[in-house]
């Protein structure tokens, strides 16, 4: 049976706008596209240690499928959540199946009908989807613009307000002034929630994330840590008070009405966290590569193309879906996996090449891919 005509037309519109999404094929190109910042998804040691832990503790035999509120809450969950909370210097941690599930669960459950959510206009789709599911009113503030945020706060006196942002934005790689944001949230007694998807494994001595690195983590309401980037495995966790965890267990529908992660998945999360404590050299190599990338783009005269970023995400603006796709293909033909980000994922005119830096990229690879970019552009 064919799709309804209106859906076929939506696909045709994507094709005409040169913005049709397609699943990529496997390739052996030099990786400048994945979020596997410190190479954990490729780690044979993590895979073997996670499996060994299950066998040694006979957890596989005790694992069951189902919602964690029924049969899926195997013993490893409690061990792993306790370790995550300790690692992040938090009172509690609650594991979700993905960062998307965590954001949708949080924002659809916490803010109530008479509350207000103020969110950065560039917040991730998972945050915005959760907000849409909430009964609270929501308003976006200009990207990293705290004057605009304060203007909105003042419109809602005597109201429970949730402020939502990301510590590193997934498309631009930039960060807000988090110290200023914390002060603003404290000034008006707002509940500050930050998504740390792209900071775990990147910022901090042990890759613990940006809020903890800046020692601001005890002054906010909740942190959302996603494991599918820096940890290279499935899942996410919401960090906060024990009361917050209890509330989410009772009211977050993406937690309640889904099958819990398998014992092997939870063991992999725990093992990856332990590995972070052993991989300080790898995390430092990532930081050095980020610095080198920024230095080279300046030397090669590419700085005006790029969004300012000190993170592992570096974005070069190339307006037009056709233009950015063509440039990405040229880099891929030369052996470098750099992906184009098209509108409507980003606003029209803000299409970009998104470079993701990793600990395992060499300086030679960084220098070569940026040299090719310069040659193709100029």
Coordinates of C-alpha atoms in Angstrom, one line a residue:
X1 CA 0.0 0.0 0.0
X2 CA 1.4 3.4 -1.0
X3 CA 1.7 6.4 1.3
X4 CA -1.1 8.9 1.5
X5 CA -0.7 11.6 -1.2
X6 CA 0.0 14.4 1.4
X7 CA 2.9 12.4 2.8
X8 CA 4.2 11.7 -0.7
X9 CA 4.1 15.4 -1.3
X10 CA 6.1 16.1 1.8
X11 CA 8.8 13.8 0.6
X12 CA 8.8 15.5 -2.9
X13 CA 9.2 18.8 -1.2
X14 CA 12.3 17.6 0.6
X15 CA 13.7 16.3 -2.7
X16 CA 13.0 19.6 -4.4
X17 CA 14.7 21.5 -1.6
X18 CA 17.7 19.2 -1.8
X19 CA 17.1 18.3 1.9
X20 CA 15.9 14.7 1.7
X21 CA 17.5 12.7 4.6
X22 CA 19.0 9.3 3.8
X23 CA 20.7 6.7 5.9
X24 CA 24.4 6.8 5.4
X25 CA 26.3 3.7 4.2
X26 CA 29.3 2.3 6.1
X27 CA 32.7 3.8 5.0
X28 CA 36.3 3.6 5.9
X29 CA 36.9 7.4 5.7
X30 CA 38.8 9.3 8.4
X31 CA 36.2 10.1 11.0
X32 CA 35.3 13.8 11.4
X33 CA 31.5 13.1 11.8
X34 CA 30.7 10.9 14.7
X35 CA 30.2 11.9 18.3
X36 CA 32.5 9.2 19.5
X37 CA 34.8 11.9 20.9
X38 CA 37.3 9.6 22.8
X39 CA 36.8 6.4 20.9
X40 CA 34.8 4.5 23.5
X41 CA 32.4 3.0 21.0
X42 CA 35.4 1.2 19.4
X43 CA 36.9 0.1 22.6
X44 CA 37.5 -3.7 22.7
X45 CA 38.5 -3.3 26.4
X46 CA 35.1 -1.8 27.4
X47 CA 33.2 -4.6 25.5
X48 CA 35.2 -7.4 27.1
X49 CA 35.1 -5.9 30.6
X50 CA 31.4 -5.3 30.4
X51 CA 30.7 -8.9 29.4
X52 CA 33.2 -10.3 31.9
X53 CA 31.4 -8.4 34.7
X54 CA 28.1 -10.0 33.8
X55 CA 29.5 -13.5 33.7
X56 CA 31.5 -13.1 36.9
X57 CA 28.5 -11.8 38.9
X58 CA 25.9 -14.1 37.2
X59 CA 23.8 -11.1 36.2
X60 CA 22.8 -12.4 32.8
X61 CA 20.9 -15.2 34.3
X62 CA 19.1 -12.8 36.6
X63 CA 18.2 -10.3 33.8
X64 CA 14.6 -9.9 32.6
X65 CA 12.9 -7.8 30.0
X66 CA 10.1 -5.4 30.7
X67 CA 9.5 -2.1 32.2
X68 CA 11.7 -1.4 35.2
X69 CA 8.6 -1.0 37.3
X70 CA 7.7 -4.7 36.4
X71 CA 10.4 -7.1 35.6
X72 CA 13.2 -5.1 34.0
X73 CA 14.8 -3.6 37.1
X74 CA 17.8 -6.0 37.4
X75 CA 20.3 -5.6 40.2
X76 CA 22.9 -3.8 38.0
X77 CA 20.7 -0.7 37.6
X78 CA 21.1 0.2 41.3
X79 CA 24.8 -0.4 41.3
X80 CA 25.3 1.7 38.1
X81 CA 23.1 4.5 39.1
X82 CA 24.8 4.8 42.5
X83 CA 28.2 4.9 40.7
X84 CA 27.0 7.5 38.2
X85 CA 25.7 9.7 41.0
X86 CA 29.0 9.4 42.9
X87 CA 31.0 10.1 39.7
X88 CA 29.0 13.3 39.0
X89 CA 28.8 14.4 42.7
X90 CA 25.0 14.3 42.5
X91 CA 22.5 13.1 45.1
X92 CA 20.9 10.6 42.6
X93 CA 20.9 9.4 39.0
X94 CA 18.1 7.8 37.0
X95 CA 19.0 5.9 33.8
X96 CA 16.9 6.3 30.7
X97 CA 17.2 4.3 27.4
X98 CA 18.4 7.4 25.5
X99 CA 19.0 11.1 25.7
X100 CA 15.8 11.6 23.7
X101 CA 13.8 9.5 26.2
X102 CA 15.4 11.4 29.1
X103 CA 14.6 14.9 27.7
X104 CA 11.0 13.9 26.6
X105 CA 10.4 12.2 30.0
X106 CA 11.7 15.2 32.0
X107 CA 10.0 18.0 30.2
X108 CA 6.7 16.3 29.7
X109 CA 6.5 15.3 33.4
X110 CA 8.0 18.1 35.5
X111 CA 6.6 21.5 34.4
X112 CA 2.9 21.8 35.3
X113 CA -0.1 23.6 33.8
X114 CA 0.6 27.0 35.5
X115 CA 4.4 26.8 35.2
X116 CA 6.5 28.4 32.5
X117 CA 9.4 27.0 30.5
X118 CA 12.0 29.3 29.0
X119 CA 14.3 27.6 26.6
X120 CA 17.2 28.6 24.3
X121 CA 16.0 28.9 20.7
X122 CA 18.7 26.4 19.6
X123 CA 17.7 23.7 22.1
X124 CA 17.8 20.2 20.8
X125 CA 14.7 18.7 19.2
X126 CA 14.3 16.2 22.1
X127 CA 14.0 19.1 24.5
X128 CA 11.5 20.9 22.3
X129 CA 9.5 17.7 21.8
X130 CA 9.3 17.2 25.6
X131 CA 8.2 20.8 26.0
X132 CA 5.4 20.3 23.4
X133 CA 4.1 17.4 25.5
X134 CA 4.1 19.5 28.7
X135 CA 1.0 21.3 30.0
X136 CA 3.2 24.3 30.9
X137 CA 3.4 27.5 28.8
X138 CA 6.8 27.8 27.0
X139 CA 8.7 30.7 25.4
X140 CA 12.1 30.7 23.7
X141 CA 14.8 33.2 24.3
X142 CA 17.4 34.4 21.8
X143 CA 20.4 32.1 21.7
X144 CA 22.7 32.6 24.7
X145 CA 21.0 36.0 25.2
X146 CA 20.4 36.5 29.0
X147 CA 19.1 40.0 28.6
X148 CA 16.3 38.5 26.5
X149 CA 15.9 35.7 29.1
X150 CA 15.6 38.1 32.0
X151 CA 13.0 40.1 30.0
X152 CA 10.9 37.0 29.8
X153 CA 11.4 36.1 33.4
X154 CA 10.1 39.4 34.5
X155 CA 6.9 38.8 32.7
X156 CA 6.0 36.0 35.0
X157 CA 6.3 37.0 38.7
X158 CA 5.2 34.5 41.3
X159 CA 5.4 31.7 38.8
X160 CA 7.4 28.5 38.8
X161 CA 9.9 28.9 35.9
X162 CA 12.1 26.3 34.4
X163 CA 15.1 27.6 32.4
X164 CA 16.5 25.2 29.8
X165 CA 19.8 25.2 27.9
X166 CA 22.7 23.1 26.7
X167 CA 26.2 23.3 28.0
X168 CA 27.5 22.6 24.4
X169 CA 25.1 23.1 21.5
X170 CA 25.0 20.2 19.1
X171 CA 25.0 22.2 15.9
X172 CA 27.2 25.1 16.7
X173 CA 29.5 23.6 19.4
X174 CA 29.3 26.8 21.4
X175 CA 28.5 27.3 25.1
X176 CA 26.5 29.9 27.1
X177 CA 28.1 31.9 29.9
X178 CA 27.1 29.3 32.5
X179 CA 28.3 31.3 35.6
X180 CA 26.0 34.2 34.5
X181 CA 23.1 31.9 33.8
X182 CA 23.4 30.3 37.2
X183 CA 23.4 33.7 38.9
X184 CA 20.3 34.8 36.9
X185 CA 18.4 31.6 37.8
X186 CA 19.3 32.1 41.5
X187 CA 18.3 35.8 41.4
X188 CA 14.7 34.9 40.4
X189 CA 14.5 31.4 42.0
X190 CA 14.2 29.6 38.7
X191 CA 14.8 25.9 38.2
X192 CA 17.8 25.6 35.8
X193 CA 18.1 22.4 33.7
X194 CA 21.1 21.7 31.5
X195 CA 21.6 19.1 28.8
X196 CA 25.2 17.9 28.9
X197 CA 25.1 15.5 26.0
X198 CA 28.2 16.9 24.3
X199 CA 30.4 17.5 27.3
X200 CA 30.6 14.0 28.9
X201 CA 34.0 12.7 28.2
X202 CA 35.1 16.1 26.9
X203 CA 35.3 18.6 29.7
X204 CA 36.7 18.0 33.2
X205 CA 39.7 16.1 34.5
X206 CA 37.8 12.8 34.1
X207 CA 35.4 14.0 31.4
X208 CA 32.7 14.6 34.0
X209 CA 31.0 17.4 32.1
X210 CA 31.1 21.2 31.9
X211 CA 28.9 22.1 34.9
X212 CA 31.0 19.9 37.2
X213 CA 34.2 21.2 35.7
X214 CA 33.1 24.7 36.5
X215 CA 31.9 23.7 40.0
X216 CA 28.4 24.9 39.3
X217 CA 26.6 21.6 39.5
X218 CA 25.3 22.0 43.0
X219 CA 23.6 25.3 42.1
X220 CA 21.2 23.9 39.4
X221 CA 18.1 21.8 39.5
X222 CA 19.0 19.0 37.0
X223 CA 21.6 17.7 34.6
X224 CA 20.9 15.4 31.7
X225 CA 23.9 13.3 30.7
X226 CA 23.7 11.3 27.4
X227 CA 25.9 8.3 27.0
X228 CA 25.7 7.9 23.2
X229 CA 28.4 10.5 22.5
X230 CA 31.4 10.6 24.8
X231 CA 30.7 7.2 26.4
X232 CA 30.0 5.5 23.1
X233 CA 27.1 3.4 24.4
X234 CA 23.3 3.5 24.8
X235 CA 21.4 5.4 27.4
X236 CA 21.3 8.6 29.4
X237 CA 20.9 9.7 33.0
X238 CA 19.1 12.5 34.8
X239 CA 21.1 13.8 37.8
X240 CA 19.4 15.7 40.6
X241 CA 17.9 15.2 44.0
X242 CA 16.4 12.0 45.4
X243 CA 13.0 13.6 45.2
X244 CA 13.5 14.4 41.5
X245 CA 14.3 10.7 40.9
X246 CA 11.3 9.6 42.8
X247 CA 9.1 12.0 40.8
X248 CA 10.4 10.8 37.5
X249 CA 9.9 7.1 38.4
X250 CA 6.3 7.9 39.0
X251 CA 5.4 10.4 36.3
X252 CA 8.0 10.2 33.4
X253 CA 6.1 8.2 30.7
X254 CA 9.2 7.5 28.6
X255 CA 10.6 5.8 31.7
X256 CA 7.5 4.0 32.9
X257 CA 6.1 2.6 29.6
X258 CA 9.3 1.2 28.0
X259 CA 11.4 -1.9 28.3
X260 CA 14.5 -1.3 30.5
X261 CA 18.0 -1.6 29.0
X262 CA 19.5 -5.1 28.9
X263 CA 22.0 -6.1 31.6
X264 CA 24.8 -5.9 29.0
X265 CA 23.8 -2.3 28.1
X266 CA 23.9 -1.3 31.7
X267 CA 27.1 -3.1 32.3
X268 CA 28.6 -1.3 29.3
X269 CA 27.6 2.1 30.8
X270 CA 29.2 1.2 34.2
X271 CA 32.3 0.0 32.5
X272 CA 32.6 3.1 30.3
X273 CA 32.3 5.3 33.4
X274 CA 35.1 3.3 35.2
X275 CA 37.2 3.7 32.0
X276 CA 36.8 7.5 32.1
X277 CA 38.8 7.5 35.3
X278 CA 41.6 5.6 33.5
X279 CA 41.6 7.6 30.3
X280 CA 42.8 11.0 31.4
X281 CA 45.5 10.8 28.7
X282 CA 42.9 10.2 26.0
X283 CA 40.7 13.1 27.2
X284 CA 43.8 15.3 27.2
X285 CA 44.6 14.3 23.7
X286 CA 41.1 15.3 22.6
X287 CA 41.6 18.7 24.2
X288 CA 44.9 19.1 22.4
X289 CA 43.3 18.2 19.1
X290 CA 40.6 20.8 19.7
X291 CA 43.2 23.5 20.3
X292 CA 45.2 22.4 17.2
X293 CA 42.1 22.5 15.0
X294 CA 41.3 26.0 16.1
X295 CA 44.9 27.1 15.6
X296 CA 45.0 25.6 12.1
X297 CA 41.7 27.1 10.9
X298 CA 43.1 30.5 11.9
X299 CA 46.5 30.0 10.2
X300 CA 44.7 28.8 7.0
X301 CA 42.3 31.9 7.0
X302 CA 39.2 29.8 7.7
X303 CA 38.2 31.4 10.9
X304 CA 35.5 33.6 9.4
X305 CA 33.6 30.5 8.2
X306 CA 33.4 28.9 11.6
X307 CA 31.1 29.4 14.5
X308 CA 33.2 30.2 17.6
X309 CA 33.7 27.0 19.6
X310 CA 36.1 25.5 22.1
X311 CA 34.3 22.2 22.1
X312 CA 34.7 19.0 20.0
X313 CA 32.1 20.4 17.6
X314 CA 33.3 22.8 14.9
X315 CA 30.9 24.1 12.3
X316 CA 31.8 25.9 9.1
X317 CA 28.8 27.9 7.7
X318 CA 28.2 27.1 4.0
X319 CA 24.8 28.6 3.0
X320 CA 22.6 26.5 0.7
X321 CA 21.8 22.8 0.8
X322 CA 23.3 22.2 -2.6
X323 CA 26.5 24.1 -1.8
X324 CA 27.2 22.3 1.5
X325 CA 26.4 18.9 0.1
X326 CA 28.7 19.4 -2.8
X327 CA 31.6 20.5 -0.5
X328 CA 31.0 17.6 1.9
X329 CA 31.2 15.2 -1.1
X330 CA 34.5 16.7 -2.2
X331 CA 36.0 16.1 1.2
X332 CA 34.5 12.6 1.3
X333 CA 36.0 11.9 -2.1
X334 CA 39.4 12.8 -0.6
X335 CA 38.9 10.3 2.3
X336 CA 37.5 12.5 5.1
X337 CA 34.0 11.8 6.6
X338 CA 32.6 15.3 7.1
X339 CA 28.9 15.5 7.1
X340 CA 26.7 18.4 5.7
X341 CA 24.0 19.7 8.0
X342 CA 21.1 20.9 6.0
X343 CA 18.0 23.0 6.5
X344 CA 15.5 22.5 8.0
X345 CA 17.7 20.8 10.6
X346 CA 19.4 24.3 10.8
X347 CA 17.8 27.5 9.6
X348 CA 17.9 28.3 5.9
X349 CA 21.1 30.1 5.2
X350 CA 22.9 28.5 8.2
X351 CA 23.7 25.2 6.5
X352 CA 27.1 24.0 7.6
X353 CA 29.9 21.4 7.5
X354 CA 30.1 19.9 11.0
X355 CA 33.5 18.7 12.0
X356 CA 33.6 16.5 15.1
X357 CA 37.0 16.2 16.7
X358 CA 38.2 13.0 18.3
X359 CA 41.1 11.9 20.5
X360 CA 42.1 9.5 17.7
X361 CA 42.4 12.1 15.0
X362 CA 46.0 12.9 14.2
X363 CA 47.4 16.4 13.7
X364 CA 48.2 15.4 10.1
X365 CA 44.6 14.5 9.4
X366 CA 43.3 17.7 10.9
X367 CA 45.8 19.8 8.9
X368 CA 45.0 17.9 5.7
X369 CA 41.2 18.2 6.0
X370 CA 41.4 21.9 6.7
X371 CA 43.8 22.4 3.9
X372 CA 41.4 20.7 1.5
X373 CA 38.5 22.8 2.8
X374 CA 40.6 26.0 2.1
X375 CA 41.4 24.8 -1.4
X376 CA 37.8 23.9 -2.2
X377 CA 36.4 27.2 -0.9
X378 CA 39.0 29.6 -2.1

